[in-house]
mmCIF file of C-alpha atoms in Angstrom:
data_model
loop_
_atom_site.group_PDB
_atom_site.id
_atom_site.type_symbol
_atom_site.label_atom_id
_atom_site.label_comp_id
_atom_site.label_asym_id
_atom_site.label_seq_id
_atom_site.Cartn_x
_atom_site.Cartn_y
_atom_site.Cartn_z
ATOM 1 C CA SER I 21 124.229 110.275 -7.916
ATOM 2 C CA TYR I 22 125.781 106.699 -8.531
ATOM 3 C CA PRO I 23 124.104 103.366 -9.148
ATOM 4 C CA SER I 24 124.750 101.264 -6.142
ATOM 5 C CA LEU I 25 125.624 98.523 -8.140
ATOM 6 C CA LEU I 26 128.080 100.009 -10.392
ATOM 7 C CA LEU I 27 129.662 101.910 -6.684
ATOM 8 C CA ALA I 28 130.192 98.433 -5.492
ATOM 9 C CA ILE I 29 131.794 97.579 -8.162
ATOM 10 C CA ILE I 30 134.417 99.856 -8.713
ATOM 11 C CA ILE I 31 134.756 100.415 -5.174
ATOM 12 C CA ALA I 32 135.348 96.065 -4.527
ATOM 13 C CA ALA I 33 137.634 96.550 -7.969
ATOM 14 C CA ILE I 34 140.171 99.601 -6.379
ATOM 15 C CA LEU I 35 140.382 97.025 -2.785
ATOM 16 C CA GLY I 36 141.070 94.458 -4.662
ATOM 17 C CA PRO I 37 139.523 91.125 -3.488
ATOM 18 C CA SER I 38 138.526 89.455 -0.222
ATOM 19 C CA MET I 39 135.654 88.950 2.112
ATOM 20 C CA THR I 40 136.906 92.401 4.244
ATOM 21 C CA ASN I 41 136.687 94.087 1.105
ATOM 22 C CA THR I 42 134.219 92.956 0.061
ATOM 23 C CA ILE I 43 132.671 93.827 3.781
ATOM 24 C CA ILE I 44 134.073 97.863 3.301
ATOM 25 C CA THR I 45 132.152 97.812 -0.186
ATOM 26 C CA ILE I 46 129.269 96.987 1.017
ATOM 27 C CA ALA I 47 128.761 98.816 4.071
ATOM 28 C CA LEU I 48 130.224 101.863 2.202
ATOM 29 C CA VAL I 49 127.619 101.479 -0.508
ATOM 30 C CA CYS I 50 125.241 100.805 1.671
ATOM 31 C CA THR I 51 125.203 103.932 4.540
ATOM 32 C CA PRO I 52 123.941 107.212 2.225
ATOM 33 C CA PRO I 53 120.534 106.615 2.150
ATOM 34 C CA PHE I 54 121.082 105.569 6.624
ATOM 35 C CA ILE I 55 122.062 108.974 6.221
ATOM 36 C CA ARG I 56 119.577 110.613 4.022
ATOM 37 C CA LEU I 57 116.742 109.012 5.522
ATOM 38 C CA THR I 58 117.972 110.045 9.142
ATOM 39 C CA ARG I 59 118.418 113.125 8.458
ATOM 40 C CA ALA I 60 115.364 113.806 6.999
ATOM 41 C CA THR I 61 113.657 112.104 9.695
ATOM 42 C CA ALA I 62 115.419 113.891 12.014
ATOM 43 C CA MET I 63 114.609 117.756 10.279
ATOM 44 C CA VAL I 64 110.477 116.360 10.425
ATOM 45 C CA GLU I 65 110.060 115.874 13.935
ATOM 46 C CA LEU I 66 112.285 119.015 14.560
ATOM 47 C CA GLN I 67 109.124 120.492 13.833
ATOM 48 C CA ARG I 68 107.274 118.900 15.890
ATOM 49 C CA GLU I 69 105.146 120.495 19.543
ATOM 50 C CA TYR I 70 106.890 117.571 21.372
ATOM 51 C CA PHE I 71 110.285 118.388 20.451
ATOM 52 C CA VAL I 72 109.566 121.795 21.115
ATOM 53 C CA ALA I 73 108.254 121.438 24.186
ATOM 54 C CA SER I 74 111.438 119.704 25.591
ATOM 55 C CA GLN I 75 113.269 122.479 24.623
ATOM 56 C CA VAL I 76 111.309 124.801 26.641
ATOM 57 C CA MET I 77 111.164 122.806 29.203
ATOM 58 C CA GLY I 78 114.894 122.679 29.314
ATOM 59 C CA ALA I 79 116.700 119.217 28.025
ATOM 60 C CA GLY I 80 119.784 119.032 27.493
ATOM 61 C CA VAL I 81 121.662 118.652 23.510
ATOM 62 C CA LEU I 82 121.937 114.658 24.249
ATOM 63 C CA ARG I 83 118.494 114.204 26.140
ATOM 64 C CA LEU I 84 117.125 116.044 22.986
ATOM 65 C CA LEU I 85 118.454 113.737 20.536
ATOM 66 C CA PHE I 86 118.918 110.119 22.158
ATOM 67 C CA VAL I 87 114.977 110.514 23.987
ATOM 68 C CA THR I 88 113.438 112.470 21.729
ATOM 69 C CA ILE I 89 114.125 112.523 18.498
ATOM 70 C CA LEU I 90 116.309 109.491 17.704
ATOM 71 C CA PRO I 91 113.656 107.170 18.998
ATOM 72 C CA ASN I 92 110.908 108.635 16.548
ATOM 73 C CA CYS I 93 113.329 107.802 14.019
ATOM 74 C CA MET I 94 113.728 103.827 14.212
ATOM 75 C CA ALA I 95 110.750 103.333 12.832
ATOM 76 C CA PRO I 96 111.758 104.203 9.167
ATOM 77 C CA LEU I 97 115.363 103.362 9.582
ATOM 78 C CA ILE I 98 114.183 99.601 10.856
ATOM 79 C CA VAL I 99 112.319 99.343 7.692
ATOM 80 C CA GLN I 100 115.147 100.981 5.942
ATOM 81 C CA ALA I 101 117.516 98.157 7.216
ATOM 82 C CA THR I 102 115.887 95.477 6.040
ATOM 83 C CA MET I 103 115.419 96.913 2.491
ATOM 84 C CA ILE I 104 118.947 97.589 1.677
ATOM 85 C CA PHE I 105 119.660 94.386 3.441
ATOM 86 C CA SER I 106 118.660 92.429 0.346
ATOM 87 C CA SER I 107 120.262 95.134 -1.587
ATOM 88 C CA ALA I 108 123.797 94.027 -0.137
ATOM 89 C CA ILE I 109 122.746 90.970 -0.784
ATOM 90 C CA LEU I 110 122.231 91.258 -4.447
ATOM 91 C CA GLU I 111 124.663 93.499 -4.529
ATOM 92 C CA ALA I 112 128.012 91.124 -2.610
ATOM 93 C CA GLY I 113 126.642 88.352 -5.154
ATOM 94 C CA ALA I 114 127.499 91.129 -8.237
ATOM 95 C CA ILE I 115 130.445 91.323 -6.837
ATOM 96 C CA GLY I 116 131.059 88.063 -6.317
ATOM 97 C CA PHE I 117 130.602 87.397 -9.417
ATOM 98 C CA LEU I 118 132.435 89.287 -11.322
ATOM 99 C CA GLY I 119 135.033 88.344 -9.039
ATOM 100 C CA PHE I 120 136.024 91.389 -6.785
ATOM 101 C CA GLY I 121 134.779 89.070 -4.731
ATOM 102 C CA VAL I 122 135.036 86.644 -2.196
ATOM 103 C CA GLN I 123 137.736 84.008 -3.418
ATOM 104 C CA PRO I 124 137.425 80.628 -3.029
ATOM 105 C CA PRO I 125 138.035 78.352 -1.024
ATOM 106 C CA ASP I 126 135.712 80.446 0.254
ATOM 107 C CA ALA I 127 131.946 80.248 0.228
ATOM 108 C CA GLU I 128 129.563 82.937 -1.436
ATOM 109 C CA TRP I 129 126.746 82.592 -3.990
ATOM 110 C CA GLY I 130 128.172 85.095 -6.101
ATOM 111 C CA ALA I 131 131.379 83.519 -6.486
ATOM 112 C CA MET I 132 129.904 79.802 -6.923
ATOM 113 C CA LEU I 133 127.635 81.714 -9.398
ATOM 114 C CA GLY I 134 130.904 82.752 -10.994
ATOM 115 C CA THR I 135 132.817 78.865 -10.783
ATOM 116 C CA ALA I 136 129.395 77.149 -12.006
ATOM 117 C CA ARG I 137 129.187 79.464 -15.523
ATOM 118 C CA GLN I 138 132.504 76.827 -17.245
ATOM 119 C CA TYR I 139 130.848 73.398 -16.280
ATOM 120 C CA ILE I 140 127.201 75.440 -16.379
ATOM 121 C CA GLN I 141 126.933 73.444 -19.994
ATOM 122 C CA SER I 142 126.840 70.142 -18.594
ATOM 123 C CA ASN I 143 125.917 69.739 -14.794
ATOM 124 C CA VAL I 144 123.129 73.062 -14.490
ATOM 125 C CA TRP I 145 122.565 73.030 -11.083
ATOM 126 C CA LEU I 146 125.974 74.218 -10.157
ATOM 127 C CA ALA I 147 124.252 77.160 -10.921
ATOM 128 C CA ILE I 148 121.081 77.236 -10.085
ATOM 129 C CA TRP I 149 121.519 76.524 -6.354
ATOM 130 C CA PRO I 150 123.191 79.812 -5.278
ATOM 131 C CA GLY I 151 120.949 81.283 -7.797
ATOM 132 C CA VAL I 152 117.877 80.348 -6.095
ATOM 133 C CA ALA I 153 119.709 81.013 -2.381
ATOM 134 C CA ILE I 154 120.489 84.739 -3.742
ATOM 135 C CA PHE I 155 116.631 85.096 -4.752
ATOM 136 C CA LEU I 156 114.778 83.564 -1.675
ATOM 137 C CA ALA I 157 117.538 85.356 0.426
ATOM 138 C CA ALA I 158 116.273 88.739 -0.564
ATOM 139 C CA LEU I 159 112.975 87.782 -0.948
ATOM 140 C CA SER I 160 112.530 87.081 2.161
ATOM 141 C CA ILE I 161 114.174 90.143 3.255
ATOM 142 C CA ASN I 162 112.121 92.311 0.925
ATOM 143 C CA LEU I 163 108.375 90.465 2.743
ATOM 144 C CA THR I 164 109.932 91.242 6.136
ATOM 145 C CA GLY I 165 110.695 94.840 5.338
ATOM 146 C CA ASP I 166 107.342 95.055 4.007
ATOM 147 C CA GLY I 167 105.542 93.699 7.042
ATOM 148 C CA LEU I 168 107.316 95.664 9.336
ATOM 149 C CA ARG I 169 106.384 98.430 7.609
ATOM 150 C CA ASP I 170 102.679 97.312 7.346
ATOM 151 C CA ALA I 171 103.379 97.028 11.552
ATOM 152 C CA LEU I 172 105.212 100.482 12.719
ATOM 153 C CA ASP I 173 104.266 103.408 10.399
ATOM 154 C CA PRO I 174 101.575 104.541 12.439
ATOM 155 C CA LYS I 175 99.566 106.356 8.568
ATOM 156 C CA LEU I 176 99.090 101.953 8.005
ATOM 157 C CA LYS I 177 96.912 101.781 11.178
ATOM 158 C CA GLN I 178 93.267 102.508 10.582
ATOM 159 C CA VAL I 179 91.048 102.983 13.303
ATOM 160 C CA ILE I 180 87.766 100.677 13.059
#
């Protein structure tokens, strides 16, 4: 029930600053939405007629899972992955900006913004370019996710 950014900051503060700990933090924060979506989609698919028909025909549990249910859960999961990926970029940037993420000399946009803070009066470009890079990366991934949602959601397709 915690906001994802707050949870990411707490986990990063506990684990300490490093590249590995940043990856672990982002993975832990981004996992619950996938679990919730997979469960909800699977619960809907379990009520469909083709699943009941597969059960009646004697399909095994693994076949039901990997052939019947999981392929029909993939479209929402792919869209969710693109949406979560952009928020992961923002969270990694925030963690790096606060000093809990990747440490210099390794390059990370949030750490670059944090370092540029002290030079903002004399050289504003040190802060602008990493900020623009974070913005463009998150925006492009969000737009890709919107396009994938439009392409993969059968409810949005209109019959002409």
